[in-house]
């Protein structure tokens, strides 16, 4: 039986990462595993099956503790595939654009369709580290600092909740 616990810690993820639904219709970004584990809304509003990728395009595997609670992420050993993750992120943004009207109809807001669409980043082949920064504003955990200490929006922002916790 393969252990879900990391061995010596060298394979434990310390860098920013993406959580992408298997259906490519939802994404959340975290600057660290610690920020994900401390998120009070983890598990709220996301679809069933999720996959994890670091900003280099490597797939990450969940690590569970003795009571099967998520305790971390580790590298799977698969080769990085930045292009695959870029495509997945673009698919998520396209899916969100296609469902903006439906999402807005279920919420109470003064935001217009045009404002919401303008808040979605245009991902056009940027590296994954840049994609992370572009997505952090509305898809981040809101607890960390990004880049030159620019604080992301908090989990309670309307756009974050519209995209991540409908």
PDB file of C-alpha atoms in Angstrom:
ATOM      1  CA  UNK A   1       0.000   0.000   0.000  1.00  0.00           C
ATOM      2  CA  UNK A   2       1.378   3.399  -0.961  1.00  0.00           C
ATOM      3  CA  UNK A   3       1.556   5.975   1.785  1.00  0.00           C
ATOM      4  CA  UNK A   4      -0.198   9.281   1.256  1.00  0.00           C
ATOM      5  CA  UNK A   5       2.215  10.987   3.640  1.00  0.00           C
ATOM      6  CA  UNK A   6       5.236  12.786   2.202  1.00  0.00           C
ATOM      7  CA  UNK A   7       8.533  11.074   2.854  1.00  0.00           C
ATOM      8  CA  UNK A   8      11.307  13.437   3.857  1.00  0.00           C
ATOM      9  CA  UNK A   9       9.523  16.637   2.910  1.00  0.00           C
ATOM     10  CA  UNK A  10      11.494  17.215  -0.292  1.00  0.00           C
ATOM     11  CA  UNK A  11       8.450  16.422  -2.418  1.00  0.00           C
ATOM     12  CA  UNK A  12       6.080  18.655  -0.426  1.00  0.00           C
ATOM     13  CA  UNK A  13       4.836  21.677  -2.369  1.00  0.00           C
ATOM     14  CA  UNK A  14       6.031  25.060  -1.178  1.00  0.00           C
ATOM     15  CA  UNK A  15       5.208  27.145  -4.239  1.00  0.00           C
ATOM     16  CA  UNK A  16       1.996  28.764  -5.489  1.00  0.00           C
ATOM     17  CA  UNK A  17      -0.447  26.432  -7.176  1.00  0.00           C
ATOM     18  CA  UNK A  18      -3.721  26.128  -9.081  1.00  0.00           C
ATOM     19  CA  UNK A  19      -6.735  24.020  -8.126  1.00  0.00           C
ATOM     20  CA  UNK A  20      -8.686  23.279 -11.310  1.00  0.00           C
ATOM     21  CA  UNK A  21     -11.936  21.363 -11.625  1.00  0.00           C
ATOM     22  CA  UNK A  22     -11.760  18.292 -13.833  1.00  0.00           C
ATOM     23  CA  UNK A  23     -14.537  19.872 -15.910  1.00  0.00           C
ATOM     24  CA  UNK A  24     -12.399  23.008 -16.494  1.00  0.00           C
ATOM     25  CA  UNK A  25     -15.168  25.269 -15.212  1.00  0.00           C
ATOM     26  CA  UNK A  26     -13.672  26.380 -11.889  1.00  0.00           C
ATOM     27  CA  UNK A  27     -10.278  27.478 -10.599  1.00  0.00           C
ATOM     28  CA  UNK A  28      -8.849  28.673  -7.322  1.00  0.00           C
ATOM     29  CA  UNK A  29      -5.252  29.767  -6.739  1.00  0.00           C
ATOM     30  CA  UNK A  30      -3.261  29.610  -3.526  1.00  0.00           C
ATOM     31  CA  UNK A  31       0.129  31.045  -2.708  1.00  0.00           C
ATOM     32  CA  UNK A  32       0.857  28.166  -0.332  1.00  0.00           C
ATOM     33  CA  UNK A  33      -0.559  24.913   0.971  1.00  0.00           C
ATOM     34  CA  UNK A  34      -0.797  26.567   4.368  1.00  0.00           C
ATOM     35  CA  UNK A  35      -3.110  29.276   2.962  1.00  0.00           C
ATOM     36  CA  UNK A  36      -5.306  26.599   1.360  1.00  0.00           C
ATOM     37  CA  UNK A  37      -5.547  24.602   4.565  1.00  0.00           C
ATOM     38  CA  UNK A  38      -6.395  27.737   6.559  1.00  0.00           C
ATOM     39  CA  UNK A  39      -9.104  28.849   4.113  1.00  0.00           C
ATOM     40  CA  UNK A  40     -12.430  28.833   5.897  1.00  0.00           C
ATOM     41  CA  UNK A  41     -14.322  28.308   2.655  1.00  0.00           C
ATOM     42  CA  UNK A  42     -12.342  25.321   1.365  1.00  0.00           C
ATOM     43  CA  UNK A  43     -14.870  22.946  -0.076  1.00  0.00           C
ATOM     44  CA  UNK A  44     -17.486  25.646  -0.489  1.00  0.00           C
ATOM     45  CA  UNK A  45     -18.796  26.122  -3.991  1.00  0.00           C
ATOM     46  CA  UNK A  46     -16.312  24.004  -5.909  1.00  0.00           C
ATOM     47  CA  UNK A  47     -17.267  21.140  -8.170  1.00  0.00           C
ATOM     48  CA  UNK A  48     -16.612  17.520  -7.285  1.00  0.00           C
ATOM     49  CA  UNK A  49     -13.330  16.379  -8.804  1.00  0.00           C
ATOM     50  CA  UNK A  50     -10.308  18.660  -8.568  1.00  0.00           C
ATOM     51  CA  UNK A  51      -6.733  18.581  -9.801  1.00  0.00           C
ATOM     52  CA  UNK A  52      -3.737  20.484  -8.473  1.00  0.00           C
ATOM     53  CA  UNK A  53      -0.839  21.972 -10.484  1.00  0.00           C
ATOM     54  CA  UNK A  54       2.125  24.119  -9.490  1.00  0.00           C
ATOM     55  CA  UNK A  55       3.211  27.228 -11.420  1.00  0.00           C
ATOM     56  CA  UNK A  56       5.715  25.140 -13.351  1.00  0.00           C
ATOM     57  CA  UNK A  57       2.969  22.895 -14.721  1.00  0.00           C
ATOM     58  CA  UNK A  58       3.638  19.855 -12.532  1.00  0.00           C
ATOM     59  CA  UNK A  59       0.686  17.804 -11.329  1.00  0.00           C
ATOM     60  CA  UNK A  60       0.340  17.656  -7.554  1.00  0.00           C
ATOM     61  CA  UNK A  61      -1.195  14.904  -5.462  1.00  0.00           C
ATOM     62  CA  UNK A  62      -3.165  15.428  -2.248  1.00  0.00           C
ATOM     63  CA  UNK A  63      -1.631  14.229   1.000  1.00  0.00           C
ATOM     64  CA  UNK A  64      -4.008  13.012   3.710  1.00  0.00           C
ATOM     65  CA  UNK A  65      -3.444  12.600   7.421  1.00  0.00           C
ATOM     66  CA  UNK A  66      -4.440   9.592   9.526  1.00  0.00           C
ATOM     67  CA  UNK A  67      -8.125  10.561   9.555  1.00  0.00           C
ATOM     68  CA  UNK A  68      -8.208  11.218   5.801  1.00  0.00           C
ATOM     69  CA  UNK A  69      -8.223  15.001   6.114  1.00  0.00           C
ATOM     70  CA  UNK A  70      -6.262  16.915   3.489  1.00  0.00           C
ATOM     71  CA  UNK A  71      -2.934  17.875   5.034  1.00  0.00           C
ATOM     72  CA  UNK A  72      -0.840  18.939   2.054  1.00  0.00           C
ATOM     73  CA  UNK A  73       0.220  18.420  -1.527  1.00  0.00           C
ATOM     74  CA  UNK A  74       3.206  16.641  -3.031  1.00  0.00           C
ATOM     75  CA  UNK A  75       4.742  16.414  -6.476  1.00  0.00           C
ATOM     76  CA  UNK A  76       3.605  13.354  -8.403  1.00  0.00           C
ATOM     77  CA  UNK A  77       6.862  12.857 -10.268  1.00  0.00           C
ATOM     78  CA  UNK A  78       5.186  13.558 -13.608  1.00  0.00           C
ATOM     79  CA  UNK A  79       7.008  15.813 -16.012  1.00  0.00           C
ATOM     80  CA  UNK A  80       5.878  19.457 -16.002  1.00  0.00           C
ATOM     81  CA  UNK A  81       3.467  20.358 -18.801  1.00  0.00           C
ATOM     82  CA  UNK A  82       2.989  24.119 -18.771  1.00  0.00           C
ATOM     83  CA  UNK A  83       1.026  24.110 -22.047  1.00  0.00           C
ATOM     84  CA  UNK A  84      -1.555  21.651 -20.669  1.00  0.00           C
ATOM     85  CA  UNK A  85      -2.150  23.796 -17.577  1.00  0.00           C
ATOM     86  CA  UNK A  86      -2.313  27.016 -19.641  1.00  0.00           C
ATOM     87  CA  UNK A  87      -4.996  25.398 -21.837  1.00  0.00           C
ATOM     88  CA  UNK A  88      -6.948  24.296 -18.776  1.00  0.00           C
ATOM     89  CA  UNK A  89      -6.836  27.809 -17.287  1.00  0.00           C
ATOM     90  CA  UNK A  90      -7.998  29.353 -20.574  1.00  0.00           C
ATOM     91  CA  UNK A  91     -10.846  26.801 -20.694  1.00  0.00           C
ATOM     92  CA  UNK A  92     -11.926  27.816 -17.184  1.00  0.00           C
ATOM     93  CA  UNK A  93     -12.000  31.505 -18.110  1.00  0.00           C
ATOM     94  CA  UNK A  94     -13.967  30.680 -21.278  1.00  0.00           C
ATOM     95  CA  UNK A  95     -16.432  28.630 -19.239  1.00  0.00           C
ATOM     96  CA  UNK A  96     -16.895  31.488 -16.776  1.00  0.00           C
ATOM     97  CA  UNK A  97     -17.463  33.954 -19.621  1.00  0.00           C
ATOM     98  CA  UNK A  98     -20.126  31.629 -21.029  1.00  0.00           C
ATOM     99  CA  UNK A  99     -21.942  31.413 -17.684  1.00  0.00           C
ATOM    100  CA  UNK A 100     -21.755  35.040 -16.527  1.00  0.00           C
ATOM    101  CA  UNK A 101     -25.427  35.755 -17.260  1.00  0.00           C
ATOM    102  CA  UNK A 102     -26.561  32.665 -15.352  1.00  0.00           C
ATOM    103  CA  UNK A 103     -24.315  33.482 -12.391  1.00  0.00           C
ATOM    104  CA  UNK A 104     -25.472  37.104 -12.288  1.00  0.00           C
ATOM    105  CA  UNK A 105     -29.122  36.058 -12.412  1.00  0.00           C
ATOM    106  CA  UNK A 106     -28.611  34.105  -9.174  1.00  0.00           C
ATOM    107  CA  UNK A 107     -26.985  36.973  -7.281  1.00  0.00           C
ATOM    108  CA  UNK A 108     -27.858  40.398  -5.983  1.00  0.00           C
ATOM    109  CA  UNK A 109     -25.354  42.923  -7.246  1.00  0.00           C
ATOM    110  CA  UNK A 110     -24.877  46.292  -8.832  1.00  0.00           C
ATOM    111  CA  UNK A 111     -22.154  44.877 -11.105  1.00  0.00           C
ATOM    112  CA  UNK A 112     -23.062  44.854 -14.771  1.00  0.00           C
ATOM    113  CA  UNK A 113     -22.359  42.021 -17.172  1.00  0.00           C
ATOM    114  CA  UNK A 114     -19.707  44.182 -18.838  1.00  0.00           C
ATOM    115  CA  UNK A 115     -17.963  44.851 -15.509  1.00  0.00           C
ATOM    116  CA  UNK A 116     -17.904  41.178 -14.615  1.00  0.00           C
ATOM    117  CA  UNK A 117     -16.593  40.182 -18.035  1.00  0.00           C
ATOM    118  CA  UNK A 118     -13.918  42.890 -17.822  1.00  0.00           C
ATOM    119  CA  UNK A 119     -12.772  41.476 -14.470  1.00  0.00           C
ATOM    120  CA  UNK A 120     -11.931  38.107 -16.041  1.00  0.00           C
ATOM    121  CA  UNK A 121      -8.299  37.995 -17.160  1.00  0.00           C
ATOM    122  CA  UNK A 122      -7.350  37.416 -20.754  1.00  0.00           C
ATOM    123  CA  UNK A 123      -4.936  34.506 -20.728  1.00  0.00           C
ATOM    124  CA  UNK A 124      -3.073  34.545 -24.024  1.00  0.00           C
ATOM    125  CA  UNK A 125      -0.028  32.348 -23.601  1.00  0.00           C
ATOM    126  CA  UNK A 126       1.479  33.952 -20.507  1.00  0.00           C
ATOM    127  CA  UNK A 127       3.682  31.756 -18.360  1.00  0.00           C
ATOM    128  CA  UNK A 128       1.994  30.037 -15.449  1.00  0.00           C
ATOM    129  CA  UNK A 129       3.596  32.349 -12.886  1.00  0.00           C
ATOM    130  CA  UNK A 130       2.036  35.317 -14.713  1.00  0.00           C
ATOM    131  CA  UNK A 131      -1.299  33.448 -15.025  1.00  0.00           C
ATOM    132  CA  UNK A 132      -1.184  32.958 -11.261  1.00  0.00           C
ATOM    133  CA  UNK A 133      -0.773  36.706 -10.725  1.00  0.00           C
ATOM    134  CA  UNK A 134      -3.565  37.532 -13.201  1.00  0.00           C
ATOM    135  CA  UNK A 135      -5.936  35.079 -11.502  1.00  0.00           C
ATOM    136  CA  UNK A 136      -4.974  35.975  -7.927  1.00  0.00           C
ATOM    137  CA  UNK A 137      -7.152  39.070  -7.690  1.00  0.00           C
ATOM    138  CA  UNK A 138     -10.469  37.258  -8.010  1.00  0.00           C
ATOM    139  CA  UNK A 139      -9.496  33.597  -7.702  1.00  0.00           C
ATOM    140  CA  UNK A 140      -7.008  33.787  -4.835  1.00  0.00           C
ATOM    141  CA  UNK A 141      -7.448  32.972  -1.192  1.00  0.00           C
ATOM    142  CA  UNK A 142      -7.283  36.631  -0.207  1.00  0.00           C
ATOM    143  CA  UNK A 143      -4.953  35.964   2.703  1.00  0.00           C
ATOM    144  CA  UNK A 144      -1.566  36.292   1.076  1.00  0.00           C
ATOM    145  CA  UNK A 145       0.502  38.943  -0.593  1.00  0.00           C
ATOM    146  CA  UNK A 146       1.172  38.688  -4.294  1.00  0.00           C
ATOM    147  CA  UNK A 147       4.178  40.116  -6.108  1.00  0.00           C
ATOM    148  CA  UNK A 148       5.300  43.410  -4.607  1.00  0.00           C
ATOM    149  CA  UNK A 149       3.070  43.081  -1.563  1.00  0.00           C
ATOM    150  CA  UNK A 150      -0.191  43.898  -3.330  1.00  0.00           C
ATOM    151  CA  UNK A 151      -3.001  42.467  -1.243  1.00  0.00           C
ATOM    152  CA  UNK A 152      -5.537  40.376  -3.112  1.00  0.00           C
ATOM    153  CA  UNK A 153      -9.265  40.780  -2.622  1.00  0.00           C
ATOM    154  CA  UNK A 154     -10.689  39.010   0.379  1.00  0.00           C
ATOM    155  CA  UNK A 155     -12.808  35.872   0.159  1.00  0.00           C
ATOM    156  CA  UNK A 156     -15.904  37.994   0.664  1.00  0.00           C
ATOM    157  CA  UNK A 157     -15.503  40.100  -2.479  1.00  0.00           C
ATOM    158  CA  UNK A 158     -18.431  39.823  -4.823  1.00  0.00           C
ATOM    159  CA  UNK A 159     -16.335  38.816  -7.848  1.00  0.00           C
ATOM    160  CA  UNK A 160     -14.431  36.167  -5.898  1.00  0.00           C
ATOM    161  CA  UNK A 161     -17.670  34.657  -4.655  1.00  0.00           C
ATOM    162  CA  UNK A 162     -19.294  34.889  -8.106  1.00  0.00           C
ATOM    163  CA  UNK A 163     -16.437  32.961  -9.719  1.00  0.00           C
ATOM    164  CA  UNK A 164     -15.358  30.613  -6.919  1.00  0.00           C
ATOM    165  CA  UNK A 165     -18.354  30.140  -4.626  1.00  0.00           C
ATOM    166  CA  UNK A 166     -21.540  30.484  -6.649  1.00  0.00           C
TER     167      UNK A 166
END
